[in-house]
CSV table of C-alpha atoms in Angstrom, one decimal:
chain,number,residue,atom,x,y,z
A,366,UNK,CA,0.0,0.0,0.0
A,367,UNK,CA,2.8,2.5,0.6
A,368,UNK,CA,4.3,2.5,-2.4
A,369,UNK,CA,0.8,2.6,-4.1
A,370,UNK,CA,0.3,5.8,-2.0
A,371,UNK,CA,3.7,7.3,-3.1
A,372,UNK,CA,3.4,6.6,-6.6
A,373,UNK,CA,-0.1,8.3,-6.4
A,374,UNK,CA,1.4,11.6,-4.5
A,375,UNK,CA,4.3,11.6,-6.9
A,376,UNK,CA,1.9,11.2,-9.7
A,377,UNK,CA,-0.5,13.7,-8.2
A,378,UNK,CA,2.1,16.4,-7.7
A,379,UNK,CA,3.6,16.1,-10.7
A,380,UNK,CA,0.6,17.1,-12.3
A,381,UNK,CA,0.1,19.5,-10.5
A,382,UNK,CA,3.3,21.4,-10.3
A,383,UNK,CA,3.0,21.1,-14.6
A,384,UNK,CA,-0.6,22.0,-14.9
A,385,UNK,CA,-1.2,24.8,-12.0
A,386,UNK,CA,2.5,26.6,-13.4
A,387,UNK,CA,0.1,29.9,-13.8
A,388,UNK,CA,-1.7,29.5,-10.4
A,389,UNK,CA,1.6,29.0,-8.5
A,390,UNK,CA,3.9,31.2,-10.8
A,391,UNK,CA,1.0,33.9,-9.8
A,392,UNK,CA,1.4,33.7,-6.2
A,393,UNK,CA,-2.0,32.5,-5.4
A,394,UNK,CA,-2.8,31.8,-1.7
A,395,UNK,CA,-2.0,28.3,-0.4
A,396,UNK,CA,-5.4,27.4,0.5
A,397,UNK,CA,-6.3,28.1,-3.7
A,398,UNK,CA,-2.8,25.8,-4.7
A,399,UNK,CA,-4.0,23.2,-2.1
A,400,UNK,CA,-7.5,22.7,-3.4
A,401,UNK,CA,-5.7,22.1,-7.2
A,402,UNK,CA,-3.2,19.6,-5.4
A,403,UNK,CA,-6.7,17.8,-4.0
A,404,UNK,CA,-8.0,17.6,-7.5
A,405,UNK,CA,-5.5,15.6,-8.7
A,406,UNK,CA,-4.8,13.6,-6.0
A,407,UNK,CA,-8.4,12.8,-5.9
A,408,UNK,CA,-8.3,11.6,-10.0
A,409,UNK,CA,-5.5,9.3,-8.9
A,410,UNK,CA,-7.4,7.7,-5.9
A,411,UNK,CA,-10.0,7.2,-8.3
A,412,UNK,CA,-7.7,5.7,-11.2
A,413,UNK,CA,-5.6,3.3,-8.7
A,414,UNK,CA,-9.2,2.2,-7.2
A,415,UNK,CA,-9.2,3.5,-3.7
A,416,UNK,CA,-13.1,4.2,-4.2
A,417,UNK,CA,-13.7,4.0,0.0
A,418,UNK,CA,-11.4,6.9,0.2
A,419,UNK,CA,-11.6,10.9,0.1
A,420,UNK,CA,-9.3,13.4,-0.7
A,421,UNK,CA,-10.6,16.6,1.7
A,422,UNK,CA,-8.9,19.9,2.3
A,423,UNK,CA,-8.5,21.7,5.8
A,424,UNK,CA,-10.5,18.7,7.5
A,425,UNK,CA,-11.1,18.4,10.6
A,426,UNK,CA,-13.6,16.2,12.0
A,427,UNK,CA,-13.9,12.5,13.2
A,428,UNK,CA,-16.6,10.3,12.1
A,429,UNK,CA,-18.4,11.7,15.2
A,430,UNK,CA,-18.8,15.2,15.0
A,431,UNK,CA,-15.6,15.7,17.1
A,432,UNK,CA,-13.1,18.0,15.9
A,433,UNK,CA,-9.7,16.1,14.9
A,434,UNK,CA,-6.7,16.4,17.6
A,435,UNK,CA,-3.4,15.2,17.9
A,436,UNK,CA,-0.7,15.1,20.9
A,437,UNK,CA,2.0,17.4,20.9
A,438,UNK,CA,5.6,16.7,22.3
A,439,UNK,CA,5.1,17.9,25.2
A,440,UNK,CA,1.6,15.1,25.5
A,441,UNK,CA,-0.6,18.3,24.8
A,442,UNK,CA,-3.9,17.6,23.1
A,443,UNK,CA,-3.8,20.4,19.7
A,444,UNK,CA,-7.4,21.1,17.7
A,445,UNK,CA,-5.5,20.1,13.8
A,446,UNK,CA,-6.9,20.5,10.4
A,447,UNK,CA,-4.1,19.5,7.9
A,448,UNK,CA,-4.2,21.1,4.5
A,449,UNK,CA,-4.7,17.8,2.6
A,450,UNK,CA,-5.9,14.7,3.6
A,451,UNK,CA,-6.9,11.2,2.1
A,452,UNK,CA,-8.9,8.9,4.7
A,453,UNK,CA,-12.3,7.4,4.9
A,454,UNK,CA,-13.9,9.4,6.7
A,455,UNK,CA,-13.9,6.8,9.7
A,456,UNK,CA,-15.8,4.4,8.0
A,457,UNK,CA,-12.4,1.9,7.4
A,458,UNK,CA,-11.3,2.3,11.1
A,459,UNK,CA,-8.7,-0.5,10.5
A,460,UNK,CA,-7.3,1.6,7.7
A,461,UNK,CA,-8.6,5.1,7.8
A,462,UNK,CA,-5.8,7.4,7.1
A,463,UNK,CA,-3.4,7.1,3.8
A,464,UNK,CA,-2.0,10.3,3.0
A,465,UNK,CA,-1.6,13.9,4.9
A,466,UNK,CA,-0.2,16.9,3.0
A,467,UNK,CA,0.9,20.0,4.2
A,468,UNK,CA,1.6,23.0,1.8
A,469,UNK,CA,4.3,26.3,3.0
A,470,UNK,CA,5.6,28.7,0.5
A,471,UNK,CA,9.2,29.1,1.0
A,472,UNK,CA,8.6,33.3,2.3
A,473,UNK,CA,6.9,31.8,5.4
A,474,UNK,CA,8.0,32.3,8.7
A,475,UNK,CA,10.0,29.8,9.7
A,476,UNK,CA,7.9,28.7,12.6
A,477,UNK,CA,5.2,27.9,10.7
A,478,UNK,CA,6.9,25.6,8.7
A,479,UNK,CA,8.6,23.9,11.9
A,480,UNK,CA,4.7,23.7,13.2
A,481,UNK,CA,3.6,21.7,10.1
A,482,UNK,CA,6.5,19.4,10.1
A,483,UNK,CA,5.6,18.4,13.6
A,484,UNK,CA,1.8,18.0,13.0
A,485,UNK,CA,3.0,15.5,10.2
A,486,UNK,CA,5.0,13.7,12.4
A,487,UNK,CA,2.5,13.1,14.7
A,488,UNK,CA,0.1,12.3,11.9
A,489,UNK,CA,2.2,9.7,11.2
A,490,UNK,CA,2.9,8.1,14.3
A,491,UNK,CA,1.5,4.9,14.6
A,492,UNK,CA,0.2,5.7,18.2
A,493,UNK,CA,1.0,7.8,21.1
A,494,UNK,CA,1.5,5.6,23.9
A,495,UNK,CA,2.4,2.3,21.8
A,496,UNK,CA,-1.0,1.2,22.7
A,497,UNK,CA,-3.2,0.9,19.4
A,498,UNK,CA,-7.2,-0.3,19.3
A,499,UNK,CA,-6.6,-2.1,16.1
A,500,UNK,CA,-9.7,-4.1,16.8
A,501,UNK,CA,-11.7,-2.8,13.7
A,502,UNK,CA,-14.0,-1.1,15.8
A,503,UNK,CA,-12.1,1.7,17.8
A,504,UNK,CA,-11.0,4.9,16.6
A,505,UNK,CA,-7.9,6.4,18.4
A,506,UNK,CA,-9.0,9.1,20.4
A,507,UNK,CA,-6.1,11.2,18.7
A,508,UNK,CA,-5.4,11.3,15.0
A,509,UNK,CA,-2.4,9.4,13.6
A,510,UNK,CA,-1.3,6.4,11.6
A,511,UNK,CA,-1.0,8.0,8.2
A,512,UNK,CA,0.7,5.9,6.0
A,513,UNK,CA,2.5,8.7,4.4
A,514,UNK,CA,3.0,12.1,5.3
A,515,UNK,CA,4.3,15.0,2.7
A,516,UNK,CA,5.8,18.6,3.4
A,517,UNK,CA,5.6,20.5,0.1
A,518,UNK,CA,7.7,23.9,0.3
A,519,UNK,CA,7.1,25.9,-3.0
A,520,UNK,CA,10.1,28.6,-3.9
A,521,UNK,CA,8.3,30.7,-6.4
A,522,UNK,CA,11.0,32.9,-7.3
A,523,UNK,CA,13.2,29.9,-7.9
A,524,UNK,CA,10.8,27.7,-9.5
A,525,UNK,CA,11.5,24.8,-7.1
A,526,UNK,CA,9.7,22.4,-4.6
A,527,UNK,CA,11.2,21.1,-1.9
A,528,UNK,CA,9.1,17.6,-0.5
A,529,UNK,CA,9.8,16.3,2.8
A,530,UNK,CA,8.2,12.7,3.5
A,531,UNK,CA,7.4,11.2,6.6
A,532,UNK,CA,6.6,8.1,7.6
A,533,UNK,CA,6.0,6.7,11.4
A,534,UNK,CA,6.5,9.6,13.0
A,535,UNK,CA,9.9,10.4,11.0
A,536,UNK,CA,10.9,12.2,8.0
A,537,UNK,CA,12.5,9.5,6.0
A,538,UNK,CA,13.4,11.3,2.4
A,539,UNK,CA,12.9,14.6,1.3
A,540,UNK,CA,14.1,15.8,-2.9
A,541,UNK,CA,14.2,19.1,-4.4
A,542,UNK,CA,12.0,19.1,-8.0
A,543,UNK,CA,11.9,21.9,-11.0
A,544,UNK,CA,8.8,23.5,-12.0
């Protein structure tokens, strides 16, 4: 499954980096570039079959009603809403959350780049206190256990994205790409 979901964010962002050139070129806001990203993301889910899945932008609700919260380092609870996120909604609890994306322009302050880099790590944690209800039936009470996490850093001025990917809690590649 990972390196379905890696093929389909590499795919995805390919496309998008080609295709949006105007938006991003243009210095739309992120929330506009992150909606395009969803787009194609959400074509590839749909190519490679995924059909239980959804591709949502600034989500951030359980299947309950609750709003969507993670742990911090410090074992803090934090309200999240990542900018891109492919899940099911809570309705495959054994495999709920595949991919969450978070979008910076390189001009940001630095903090808030450091701040989105975290929330992926914990994102991608598999669980908090090593304890995990992976009885089919149980949500976690905090979000995480994304397969795949992505940091996308766009450098308008010199046509260039930087990708950071994390996985488990880590960030285990990251590549510089053209646009």
């Amino acid at each position: 499954m990972e390196k379905l979901l890696n093929n389909i964010f590499r795919e995805s962002n390919n496309q998008f980096l080609e295709q949006e050139m105007d938006n991003i070129s243009n210095d739309v806001i992120e929330r506009n570039l992150c909606g395009r990203l969803a787009i194609y993301l959400n074509d590839k889910i749909r190519e490679n079959k995924l059909i239980d899945y959804f591709v949502d932008t600034e989500y951030n609700r359980k299947q309950n009603g609750q709003v969507k919260t993670i742990l911090d380092d410090e074992f803090n609870i934090i309200n999240i809403n990542c900018d891109i996120i492919v899940h099911s909604r809570g309705n495959n609890i054994s495999a709920d959350n595949l991919i969450a994306i978070e979008m910076k322009k390189s001009n940001r302050p630095e903090q808030e780049k450091i701040t989105d880099k975290k929330r992926l790590r914990a994102l991608t944690k598999e669980s908090y206190d090593d304890i995990w209800s992976n009885d089919g039936v149980t949500l976690p009470e905090h979000v995480c256990g994304y397969i795949l996490g992505y940091y996308i850093e766009l450098n308008i001025k010199e046509k260039q994205c930087l990708i950071e990917v994390y996985k488990k809690g880590n960030k285990t590649n990251e590549w510089t790409q053209e646009f």
